[in-house]
Coordinates of C-alpha atoms in Angstrom, one line a residue:
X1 CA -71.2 14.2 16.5
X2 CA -68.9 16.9 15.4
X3 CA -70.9 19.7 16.3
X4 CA -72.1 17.8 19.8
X5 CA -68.1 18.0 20.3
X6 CA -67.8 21.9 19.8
X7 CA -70.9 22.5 21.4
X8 CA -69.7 20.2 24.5
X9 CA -66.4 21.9 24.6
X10 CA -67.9 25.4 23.9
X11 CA -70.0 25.0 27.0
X12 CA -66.9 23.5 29.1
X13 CA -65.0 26.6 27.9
X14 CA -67.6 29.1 29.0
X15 CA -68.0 26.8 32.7
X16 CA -63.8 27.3 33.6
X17 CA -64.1 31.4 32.3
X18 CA -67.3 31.8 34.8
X19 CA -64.9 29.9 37.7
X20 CA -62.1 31.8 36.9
X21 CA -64.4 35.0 36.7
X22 CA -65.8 34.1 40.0
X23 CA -63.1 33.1 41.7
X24 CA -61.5 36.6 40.5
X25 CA -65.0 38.5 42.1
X26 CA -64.1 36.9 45.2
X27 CA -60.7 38.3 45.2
X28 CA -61.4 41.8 44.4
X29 CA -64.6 41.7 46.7
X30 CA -62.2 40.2 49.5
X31 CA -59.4 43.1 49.1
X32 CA -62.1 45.9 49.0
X33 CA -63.5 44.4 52.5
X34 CA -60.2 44.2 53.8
X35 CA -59.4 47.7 52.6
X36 CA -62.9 48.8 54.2
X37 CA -62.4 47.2 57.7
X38 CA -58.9 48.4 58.0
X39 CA -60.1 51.9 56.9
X40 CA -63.0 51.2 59.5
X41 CA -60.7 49.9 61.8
X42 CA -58.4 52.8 61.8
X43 CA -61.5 55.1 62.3
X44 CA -62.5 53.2 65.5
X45 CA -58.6 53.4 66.8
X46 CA -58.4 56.9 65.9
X47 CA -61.9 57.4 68.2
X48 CA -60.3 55.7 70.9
X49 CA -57.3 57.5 70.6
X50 CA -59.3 60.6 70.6
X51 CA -61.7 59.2 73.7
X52 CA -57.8 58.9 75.4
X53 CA -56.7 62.5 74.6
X54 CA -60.5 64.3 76.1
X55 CA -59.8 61.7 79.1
X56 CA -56.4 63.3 79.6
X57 CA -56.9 66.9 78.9
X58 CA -59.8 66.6 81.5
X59 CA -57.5 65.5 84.2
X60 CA -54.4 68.0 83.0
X61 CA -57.3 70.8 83.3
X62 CA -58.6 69.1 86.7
X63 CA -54.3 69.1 87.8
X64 CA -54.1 72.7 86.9
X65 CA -57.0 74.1 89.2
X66 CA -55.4 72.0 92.1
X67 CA -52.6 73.9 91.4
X68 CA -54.3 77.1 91.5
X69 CA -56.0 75.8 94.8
X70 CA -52.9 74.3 95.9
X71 CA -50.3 77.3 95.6
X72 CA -53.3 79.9 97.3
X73 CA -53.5 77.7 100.2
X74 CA -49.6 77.1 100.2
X75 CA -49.2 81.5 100.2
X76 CA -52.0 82.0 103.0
X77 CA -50.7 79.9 105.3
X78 CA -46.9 80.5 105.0
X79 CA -46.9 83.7 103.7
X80 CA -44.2 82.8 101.2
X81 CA -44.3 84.1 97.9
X82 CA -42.7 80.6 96.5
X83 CA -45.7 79.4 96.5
X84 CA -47.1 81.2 94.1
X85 CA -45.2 80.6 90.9
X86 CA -47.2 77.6 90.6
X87 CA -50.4 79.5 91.1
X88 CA -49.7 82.2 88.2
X89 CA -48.2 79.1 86.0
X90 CA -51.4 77.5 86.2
X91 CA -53.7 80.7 85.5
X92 CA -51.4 81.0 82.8
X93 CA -51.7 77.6 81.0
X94 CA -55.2 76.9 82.0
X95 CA -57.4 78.9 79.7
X96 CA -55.3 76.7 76.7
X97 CA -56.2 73.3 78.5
X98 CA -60.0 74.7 78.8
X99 CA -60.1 75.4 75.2
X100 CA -58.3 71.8 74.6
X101 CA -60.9 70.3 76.0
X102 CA -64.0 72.5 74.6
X103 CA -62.1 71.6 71.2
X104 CA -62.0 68.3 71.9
X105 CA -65.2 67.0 73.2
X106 CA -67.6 68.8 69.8
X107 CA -68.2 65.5 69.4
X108 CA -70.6 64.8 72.1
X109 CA -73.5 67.0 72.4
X110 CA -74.0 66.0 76.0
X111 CA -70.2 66.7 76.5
X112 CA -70.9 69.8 74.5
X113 CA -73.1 70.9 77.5
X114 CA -71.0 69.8 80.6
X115 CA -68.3 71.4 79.2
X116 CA -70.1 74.7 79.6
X117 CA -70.7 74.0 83.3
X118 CA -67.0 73.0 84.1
X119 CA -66.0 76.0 82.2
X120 CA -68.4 77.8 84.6
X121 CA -67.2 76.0 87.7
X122 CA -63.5 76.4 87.0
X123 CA -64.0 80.6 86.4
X124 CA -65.9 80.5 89.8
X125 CA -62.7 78.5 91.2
X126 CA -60.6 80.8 90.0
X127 CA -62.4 84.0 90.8
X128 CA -62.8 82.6 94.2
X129 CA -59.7 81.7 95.0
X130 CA -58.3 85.3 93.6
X131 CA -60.8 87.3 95.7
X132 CA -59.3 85.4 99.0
X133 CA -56.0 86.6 98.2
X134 CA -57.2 90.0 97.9
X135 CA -58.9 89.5 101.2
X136 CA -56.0 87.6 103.1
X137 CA -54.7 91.5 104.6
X138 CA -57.5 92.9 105.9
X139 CA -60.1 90.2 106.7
X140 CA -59.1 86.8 108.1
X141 CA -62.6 85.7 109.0
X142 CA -63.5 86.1 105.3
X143 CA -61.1 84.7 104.5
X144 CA -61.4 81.7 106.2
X145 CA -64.9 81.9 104.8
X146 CA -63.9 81.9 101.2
X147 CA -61.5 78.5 102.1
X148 CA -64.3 76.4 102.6
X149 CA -66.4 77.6 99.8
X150 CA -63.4 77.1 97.8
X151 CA -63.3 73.6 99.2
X152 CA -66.5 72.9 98.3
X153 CA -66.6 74.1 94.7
X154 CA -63.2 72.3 94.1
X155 CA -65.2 69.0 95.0
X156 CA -68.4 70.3 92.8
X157 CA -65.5 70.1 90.0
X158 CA -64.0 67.2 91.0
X159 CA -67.1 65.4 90.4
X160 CA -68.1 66.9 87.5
X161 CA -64.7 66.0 86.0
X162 CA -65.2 62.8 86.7
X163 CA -68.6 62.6 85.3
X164 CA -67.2 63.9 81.7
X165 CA -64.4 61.1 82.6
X166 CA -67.0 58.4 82.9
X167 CA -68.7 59.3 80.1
X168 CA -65.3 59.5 78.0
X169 CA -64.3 55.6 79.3
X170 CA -68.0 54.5 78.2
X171 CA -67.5 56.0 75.0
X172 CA -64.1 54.2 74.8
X173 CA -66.0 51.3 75.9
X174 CA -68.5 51.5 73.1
X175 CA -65.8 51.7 70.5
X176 CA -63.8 49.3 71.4
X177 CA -66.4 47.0 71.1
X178 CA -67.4 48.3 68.3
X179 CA -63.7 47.9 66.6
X180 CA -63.1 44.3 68.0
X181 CA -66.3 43.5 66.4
X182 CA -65.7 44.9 63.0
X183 CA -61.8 43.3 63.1
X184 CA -63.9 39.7 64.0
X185 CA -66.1 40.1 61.0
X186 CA -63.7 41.3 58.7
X187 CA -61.9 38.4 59.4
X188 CA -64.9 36.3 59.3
X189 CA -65.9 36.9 55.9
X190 CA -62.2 36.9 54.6
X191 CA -62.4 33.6 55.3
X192 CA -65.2 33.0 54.2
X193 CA -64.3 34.7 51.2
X194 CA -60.8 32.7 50.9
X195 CA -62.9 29.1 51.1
X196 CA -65.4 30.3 48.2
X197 CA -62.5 31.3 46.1
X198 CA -60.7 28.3 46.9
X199 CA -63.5 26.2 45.8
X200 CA -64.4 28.2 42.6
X201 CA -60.4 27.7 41.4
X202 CA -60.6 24.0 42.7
X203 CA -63.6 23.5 40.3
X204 CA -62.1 25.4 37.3
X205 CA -59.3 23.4 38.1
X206 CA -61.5 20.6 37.7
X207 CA -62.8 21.7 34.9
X208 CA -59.8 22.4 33.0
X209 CA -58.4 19.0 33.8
X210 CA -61.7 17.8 32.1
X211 CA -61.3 19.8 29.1
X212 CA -57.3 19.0 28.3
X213 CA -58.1 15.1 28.9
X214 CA -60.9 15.5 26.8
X215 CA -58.8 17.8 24.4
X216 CA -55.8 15.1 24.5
X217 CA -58.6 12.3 23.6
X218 CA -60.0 14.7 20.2
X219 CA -56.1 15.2 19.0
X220 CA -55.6 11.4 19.3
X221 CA -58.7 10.9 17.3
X222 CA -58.4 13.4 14.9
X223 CA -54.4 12.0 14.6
X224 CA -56.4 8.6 13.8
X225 CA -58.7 10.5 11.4
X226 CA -56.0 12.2 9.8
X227 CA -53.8 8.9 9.1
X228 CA -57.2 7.6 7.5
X229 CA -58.0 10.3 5.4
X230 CA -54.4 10.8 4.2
X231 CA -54.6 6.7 3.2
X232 CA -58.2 7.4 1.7
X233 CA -56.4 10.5 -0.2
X234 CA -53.6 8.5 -1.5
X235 CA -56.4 5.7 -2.6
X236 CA -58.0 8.1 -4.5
X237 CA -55.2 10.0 -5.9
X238 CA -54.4 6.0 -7.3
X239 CA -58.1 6.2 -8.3
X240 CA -58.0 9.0 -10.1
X241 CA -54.7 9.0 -12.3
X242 CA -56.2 5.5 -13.2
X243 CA -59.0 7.1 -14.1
X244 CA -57.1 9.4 -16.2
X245 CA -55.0 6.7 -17.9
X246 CA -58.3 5.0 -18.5
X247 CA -60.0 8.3 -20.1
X248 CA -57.0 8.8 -22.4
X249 CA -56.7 5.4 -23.7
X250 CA -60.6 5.6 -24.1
X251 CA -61.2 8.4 -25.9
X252 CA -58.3 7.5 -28.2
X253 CA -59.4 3.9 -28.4
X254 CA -62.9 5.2 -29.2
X255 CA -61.4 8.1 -31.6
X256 CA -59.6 5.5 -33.5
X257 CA -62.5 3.2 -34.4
X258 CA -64.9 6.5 -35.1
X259 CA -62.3 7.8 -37.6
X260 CA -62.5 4.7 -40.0
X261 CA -66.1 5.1 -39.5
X262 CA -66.1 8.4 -41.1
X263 CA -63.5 7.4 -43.4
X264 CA -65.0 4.4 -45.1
X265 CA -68.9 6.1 -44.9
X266 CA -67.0 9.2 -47.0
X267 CA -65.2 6.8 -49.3
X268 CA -68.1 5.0 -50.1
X269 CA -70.6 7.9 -50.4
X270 CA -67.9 9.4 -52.9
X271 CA -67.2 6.2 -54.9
X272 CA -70.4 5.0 -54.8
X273 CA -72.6 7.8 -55.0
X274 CA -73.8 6.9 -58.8
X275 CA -75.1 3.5 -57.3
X276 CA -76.6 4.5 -53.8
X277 CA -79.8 5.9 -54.4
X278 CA -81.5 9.0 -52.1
X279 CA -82.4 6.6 -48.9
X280 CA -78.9 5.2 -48.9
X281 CA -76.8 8.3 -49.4
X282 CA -79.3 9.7 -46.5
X283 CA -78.2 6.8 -44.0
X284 CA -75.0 7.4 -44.8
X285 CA -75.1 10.8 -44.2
X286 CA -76.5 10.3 -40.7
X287 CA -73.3 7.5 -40.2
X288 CA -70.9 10.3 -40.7
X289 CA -73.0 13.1 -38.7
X290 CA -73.2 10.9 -35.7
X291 CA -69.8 9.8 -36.0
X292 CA -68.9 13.2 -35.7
X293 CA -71.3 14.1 -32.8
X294 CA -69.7 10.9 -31.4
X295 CA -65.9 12.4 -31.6
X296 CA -66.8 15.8 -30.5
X297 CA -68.7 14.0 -27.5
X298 CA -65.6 12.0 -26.4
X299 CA -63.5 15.0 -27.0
X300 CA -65.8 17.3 -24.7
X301 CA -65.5 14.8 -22.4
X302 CA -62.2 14.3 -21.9
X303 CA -61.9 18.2 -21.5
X304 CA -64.8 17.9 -18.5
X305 CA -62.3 14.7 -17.1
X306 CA -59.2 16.9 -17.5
X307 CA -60.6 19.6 -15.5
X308 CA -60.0 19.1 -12.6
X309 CA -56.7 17.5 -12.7
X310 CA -55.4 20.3 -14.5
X311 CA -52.4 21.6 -11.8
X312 CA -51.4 24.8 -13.8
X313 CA -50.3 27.7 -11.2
X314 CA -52.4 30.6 -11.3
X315 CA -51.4 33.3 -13.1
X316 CA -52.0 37.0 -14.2
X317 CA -54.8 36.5 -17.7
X318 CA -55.7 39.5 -19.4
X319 CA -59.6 38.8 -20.2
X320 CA -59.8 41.5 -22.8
X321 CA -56.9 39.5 -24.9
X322 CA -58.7 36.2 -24.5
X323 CA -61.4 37.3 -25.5
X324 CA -60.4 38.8 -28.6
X325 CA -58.1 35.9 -29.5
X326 CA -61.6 33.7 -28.7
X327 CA -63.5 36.0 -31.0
X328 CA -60.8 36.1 -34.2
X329 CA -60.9 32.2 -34.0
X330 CA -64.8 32.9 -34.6
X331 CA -64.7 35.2 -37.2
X332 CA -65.9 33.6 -40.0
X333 CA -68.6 32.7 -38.0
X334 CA -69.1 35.4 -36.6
X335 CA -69.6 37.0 -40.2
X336 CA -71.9 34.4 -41.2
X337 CA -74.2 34.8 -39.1
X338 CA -73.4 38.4 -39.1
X339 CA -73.6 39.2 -35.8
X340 CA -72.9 42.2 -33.9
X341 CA -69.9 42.0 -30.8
X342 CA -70.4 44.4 -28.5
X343 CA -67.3 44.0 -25.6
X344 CA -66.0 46.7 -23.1
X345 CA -63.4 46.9 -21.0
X346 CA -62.2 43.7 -19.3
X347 CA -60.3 43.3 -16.4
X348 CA -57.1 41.3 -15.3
X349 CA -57.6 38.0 -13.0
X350 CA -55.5 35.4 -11.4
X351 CA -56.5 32.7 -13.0
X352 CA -55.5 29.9 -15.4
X353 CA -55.8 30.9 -18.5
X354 CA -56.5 27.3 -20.6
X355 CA -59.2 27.3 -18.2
X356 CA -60.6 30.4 -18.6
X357 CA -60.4 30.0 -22.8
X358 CA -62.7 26.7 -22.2
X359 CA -65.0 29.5 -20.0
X360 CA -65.5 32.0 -22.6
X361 CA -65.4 30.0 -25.9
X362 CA -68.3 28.2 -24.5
X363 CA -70.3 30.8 -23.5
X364 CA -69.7 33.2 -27.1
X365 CA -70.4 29.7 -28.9
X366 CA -73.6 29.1 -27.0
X367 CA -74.5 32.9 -27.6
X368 CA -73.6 32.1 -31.4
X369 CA -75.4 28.9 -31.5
X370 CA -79.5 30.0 -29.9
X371 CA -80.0 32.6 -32.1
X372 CA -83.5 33.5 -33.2
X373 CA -84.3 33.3 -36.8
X374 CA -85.1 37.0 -38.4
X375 CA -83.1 38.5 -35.2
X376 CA -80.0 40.1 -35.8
X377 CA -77.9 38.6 -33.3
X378 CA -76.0 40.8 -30.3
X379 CA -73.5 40.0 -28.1
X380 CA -72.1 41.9 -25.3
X381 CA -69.5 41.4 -23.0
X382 CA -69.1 43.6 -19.9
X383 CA -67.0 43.5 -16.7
X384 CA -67.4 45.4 -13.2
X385 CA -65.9 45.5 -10.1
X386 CA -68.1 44.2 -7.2
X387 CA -67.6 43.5 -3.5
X388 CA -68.3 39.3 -2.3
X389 CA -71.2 40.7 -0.2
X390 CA -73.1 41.0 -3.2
X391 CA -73.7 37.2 -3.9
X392 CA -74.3 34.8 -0.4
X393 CA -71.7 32.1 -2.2
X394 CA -68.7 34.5 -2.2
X395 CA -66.7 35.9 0.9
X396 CA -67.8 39.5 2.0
X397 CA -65.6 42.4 1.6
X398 CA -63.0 40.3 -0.9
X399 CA -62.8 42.0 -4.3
X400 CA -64.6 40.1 -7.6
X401 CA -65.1 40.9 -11.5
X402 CA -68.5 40.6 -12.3
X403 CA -68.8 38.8 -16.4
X404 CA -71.8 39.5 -18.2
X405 CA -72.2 37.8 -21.6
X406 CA -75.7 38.7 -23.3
X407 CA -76.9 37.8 -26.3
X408 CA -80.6 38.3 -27.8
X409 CA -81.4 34.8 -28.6
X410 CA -83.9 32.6 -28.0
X411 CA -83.6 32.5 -24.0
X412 CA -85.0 30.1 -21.7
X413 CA -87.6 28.9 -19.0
X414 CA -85.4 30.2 -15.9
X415 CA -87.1 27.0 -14.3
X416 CA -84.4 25.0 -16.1
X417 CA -81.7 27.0 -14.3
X418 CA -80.2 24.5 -11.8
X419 CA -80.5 22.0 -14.8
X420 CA -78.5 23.9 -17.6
X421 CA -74.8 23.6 -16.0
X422 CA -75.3 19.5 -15.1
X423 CA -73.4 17.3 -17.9
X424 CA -75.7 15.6 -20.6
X425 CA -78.4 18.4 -19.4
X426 CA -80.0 19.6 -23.3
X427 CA -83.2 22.3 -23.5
X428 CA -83.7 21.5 -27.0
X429 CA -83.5 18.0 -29.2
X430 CA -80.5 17.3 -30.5
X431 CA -81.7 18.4 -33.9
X432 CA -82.2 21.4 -33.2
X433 CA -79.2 22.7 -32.2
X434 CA -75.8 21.3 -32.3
X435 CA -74.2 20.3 -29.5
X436 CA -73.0 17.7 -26.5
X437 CA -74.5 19.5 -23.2
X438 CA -71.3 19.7 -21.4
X439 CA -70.1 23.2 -22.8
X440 CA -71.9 24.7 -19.7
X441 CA -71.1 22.1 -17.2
X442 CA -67.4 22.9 -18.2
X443 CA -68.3 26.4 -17.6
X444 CA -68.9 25.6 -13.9
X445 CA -66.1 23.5 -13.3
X446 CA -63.6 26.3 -14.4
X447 CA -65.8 28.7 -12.1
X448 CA -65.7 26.7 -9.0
X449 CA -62.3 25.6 -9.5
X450 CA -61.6 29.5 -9.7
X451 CA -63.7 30.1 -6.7
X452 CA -66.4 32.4 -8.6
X453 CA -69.8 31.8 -8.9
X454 CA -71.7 31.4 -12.5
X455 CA -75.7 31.8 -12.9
X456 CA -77.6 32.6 -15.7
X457 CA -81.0 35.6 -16.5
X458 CA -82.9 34.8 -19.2
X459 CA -86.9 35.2 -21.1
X460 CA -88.2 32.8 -23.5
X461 CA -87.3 34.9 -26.8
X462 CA -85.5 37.7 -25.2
X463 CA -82.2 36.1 -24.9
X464 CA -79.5 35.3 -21.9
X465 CA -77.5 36.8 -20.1
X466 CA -74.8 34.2 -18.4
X467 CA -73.3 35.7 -15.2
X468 CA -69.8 34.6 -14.1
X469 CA -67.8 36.2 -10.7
X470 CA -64.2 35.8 -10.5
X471 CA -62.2 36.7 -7.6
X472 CA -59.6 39.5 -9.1
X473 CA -56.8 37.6 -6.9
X474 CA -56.2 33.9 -5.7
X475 CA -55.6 33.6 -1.4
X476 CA -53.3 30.9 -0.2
X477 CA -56.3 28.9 0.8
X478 CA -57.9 28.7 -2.5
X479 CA -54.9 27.2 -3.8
X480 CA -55.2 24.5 -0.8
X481 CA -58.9 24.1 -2.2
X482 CA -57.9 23.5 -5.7
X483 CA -57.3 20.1 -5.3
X484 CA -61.0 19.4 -4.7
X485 CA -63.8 18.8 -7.0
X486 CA -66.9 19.7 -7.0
X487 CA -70.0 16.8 -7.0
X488 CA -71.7 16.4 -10.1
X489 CA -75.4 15.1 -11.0
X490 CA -74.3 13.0 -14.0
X491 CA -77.6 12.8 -16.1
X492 CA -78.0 10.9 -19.3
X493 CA -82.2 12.2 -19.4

């Protein structure tokens, strides 16, 4: 249901970032076409505007040669020289206005053309009308002559003008239409535009609202779960300090009984020994030895109960001291057996060090204990720095000691692996070798309550090397996991 819940909300999420992202497309697509059409807009404008200034320069050019036509004609008949300022002003200025217009209208092939012909017809104007005032003196019939050939090639370029003018206001025409239709679909699709955005921020909208009801509704449940599970916590913190009283007043109610036990089954082997014959003194003997298997059992585990109630504060523990201190408590046993330690350089670890002395003494004593008869037993004890990548149960790229603790004794089936570190879990009869099978099942409860990670290599008479991983340091949110436990398989087979 949990997951159902994430993967619900993970898919709202990704629903109101495509709305938003969508609506956000539309925007940018809706200011890039408005940039375009205005820029588009102004181009058509700026064609009109240009369609205006051929229109006029075509008329000022037209204006001028009336000018040149008007002051001749004004000279000839009155003979006054007034009337030819106007004439020379326009000879003057109209050579600019032609090249206006040439400039002007590159534009428009066909305009490119015509302008070649009204260039042609104003020259012939010009020359004609020039040659009649050369003439006025000494020819009057010429002259007259040259008036209405002047009359007709000043209507030749009147029409012609007004052909280029046509074909100017079409032109305008054209882009004007052209201009109002680009302005009507520019707005067209901005609207358009606006109502898709609209609706793609109305449905985020939607969405949102969805996903903050439906947010509101997970806090109030998990507000309900969390007043549960703190209820359920304090139930079982109850549970478990009576559990605690109840393992202390066992194990001394137990230890009490099992000391007179071994007491009287002493006395009366010591007393009595000259009247119990071989069968009797050989019961008793297996009264004391299981009375004593018995205490060490209630003793191993009340350590294993302790374990994880144990609320020391993590602290800087120097393995190579602990070690050593482990290894002088052995010594006599050590020499017994005379067995060869072999240790290297350990490293300092946040840890708790009552902890980690239940850790080691367990694993040297197991190491001391499977030894293999005719073997001179070897221990060593090595340390290296490793990154969390190495194992899958540890966090990448956080700093461990790697604890190696080898020994060449008598090894085991790596079959029995998952079983070895479970309470009550034996390899061997109790006969064999001494024991309770919770040393190593202690082992793993100081390991996980340390946030390492313990495993084991061994060969059926090539002895076992016992793995454990320690983080160097503690994070704050290990210390939030201490509290828990880990679950156990408690078997008595």
């Amino acid at each position: 249901m949990f997951l159902l819940d994430q993967l619900r909300a993970r898919t709202t999420s990704q629903r109101i970032a495509l709305g938003f992202s969508v609506a956000f497309v539309l925007i940018v697509c809706g200011f890039a076409i408005s940039f375009y059409s205005y820029y588009q807009y102004g181009k058509d404008t700026e064609r009109v505007r240009h369609t205006y200034q051929v229109i006029g320069a075509l008329e000022n050019t037209l204006s001028l040669v009336k000018d040149v036509e008007t002051g001749a004609r004004g000279f000839v008949i009155t003979r006054d020289s007034t009337y030819l300022e106007p004439y020379y002003a326009a000879l003057q200025e109209l050579p600019a206005r032609l090249d206006e217009v040439r400039g002007l209208t590159t534009d428009s092939p066909l305009q490119v053309q015509r302008m070649v012909v009204l260039d042609q017809l104003v020259r012939g104007k010009v020359d004609l009308v020039q040659y009649r005032l050369k003439t006025l003196q000494t020819d009057i019939r010429k002259s007259r002559t040259y008036a209405n050939e002047g009359n007709r090639r000043m209507n030749e370029l009147r029409r012609h003008v007004a052909v280029m003018v046509d074909t100017e206001k079409t032109l305008m025409a054209t882009r004007n239409w052209k201009a109002n239709r680009s302005f009507r679909n520019t707005l067209i699709l901005i609207f358009a535009l606006s109502l898709l955005t609209f609706l793609a921020l109305a449905l985020s909208y939607w969405q949102l609202e969805r996903e903050l009801v439906r947010r509101r509704q997970t806090e109030e449940q998990l507000r309900d779960y969390e007043s549960r599970l703190k209820e359920q916590i304090r139930q079982l913190e109850a549970s478990n300090q009576e559990l605690e009283r109840f393992a202390f007043v066992a194990s001394h109610d137990l230890q009490e009984p099992l000391r007179k036990m071994q007491s009287f089954a002493t006395l009366v082997t010591e007393r009595y020994a000259n009247l119990l014959n071989d069968e009797s003194k050989t019961f008793m003997g297996k009264i004391i030895s299981s009375a004593e298997r018995m205490s060490k059992l209630i003793k191993d585990l009340l350590d294993f109960s302790r374990m994880s109630s144990n609320r020391e504060n993590f602290k800087p523990v120097r393995l190579d001291t602990l070690v050593q201190r482990i290894l002088d408590d052995q010594e006599l046993r050590i020499k017994g057996l005379n067995v060869q330690v072999e240790v290297g350089a350990l490293p300092m670890v946040h840890a708790v060090g009552s902890q980690l002395e239940h850790l080691f003494s367990n694993l040297i004593s197991n190491a001391l204990k499977f030894i293999r008869p005719g073997v001179q037993p070897v221990i060593r004890i090595r340390a290296k720095a490793i990154d969390g990548r190495t194992y899958p149960e540890l966090i990448a790229g956080r700093r461990y000691f790697e604890i190696t603790v080898e020994d060449n004794g008598i090894g085991f089936d790596e079959k029995y692996l998952d079983h070895i570190f479970k309470v009550f879990q034996r390899l061997h009869g109790k006969n064999e070798f001494e024991g309770t099978g919770i040393g190593l099942a202690i082992c793993k409860r100081v390991v996980v309550y340390h946030h390492g990670f313990i495993t084991a290599h061994s060969q059926l008479n090539q002895g076992t090397t016992f793995v454990v991983v320690l983080p160097e340091s503690q994070l704050l949110q290990d210390y939030d996991r201490s509290n828990s436990t880990e679950t156990y398989s408690y078997s008595a087979g």
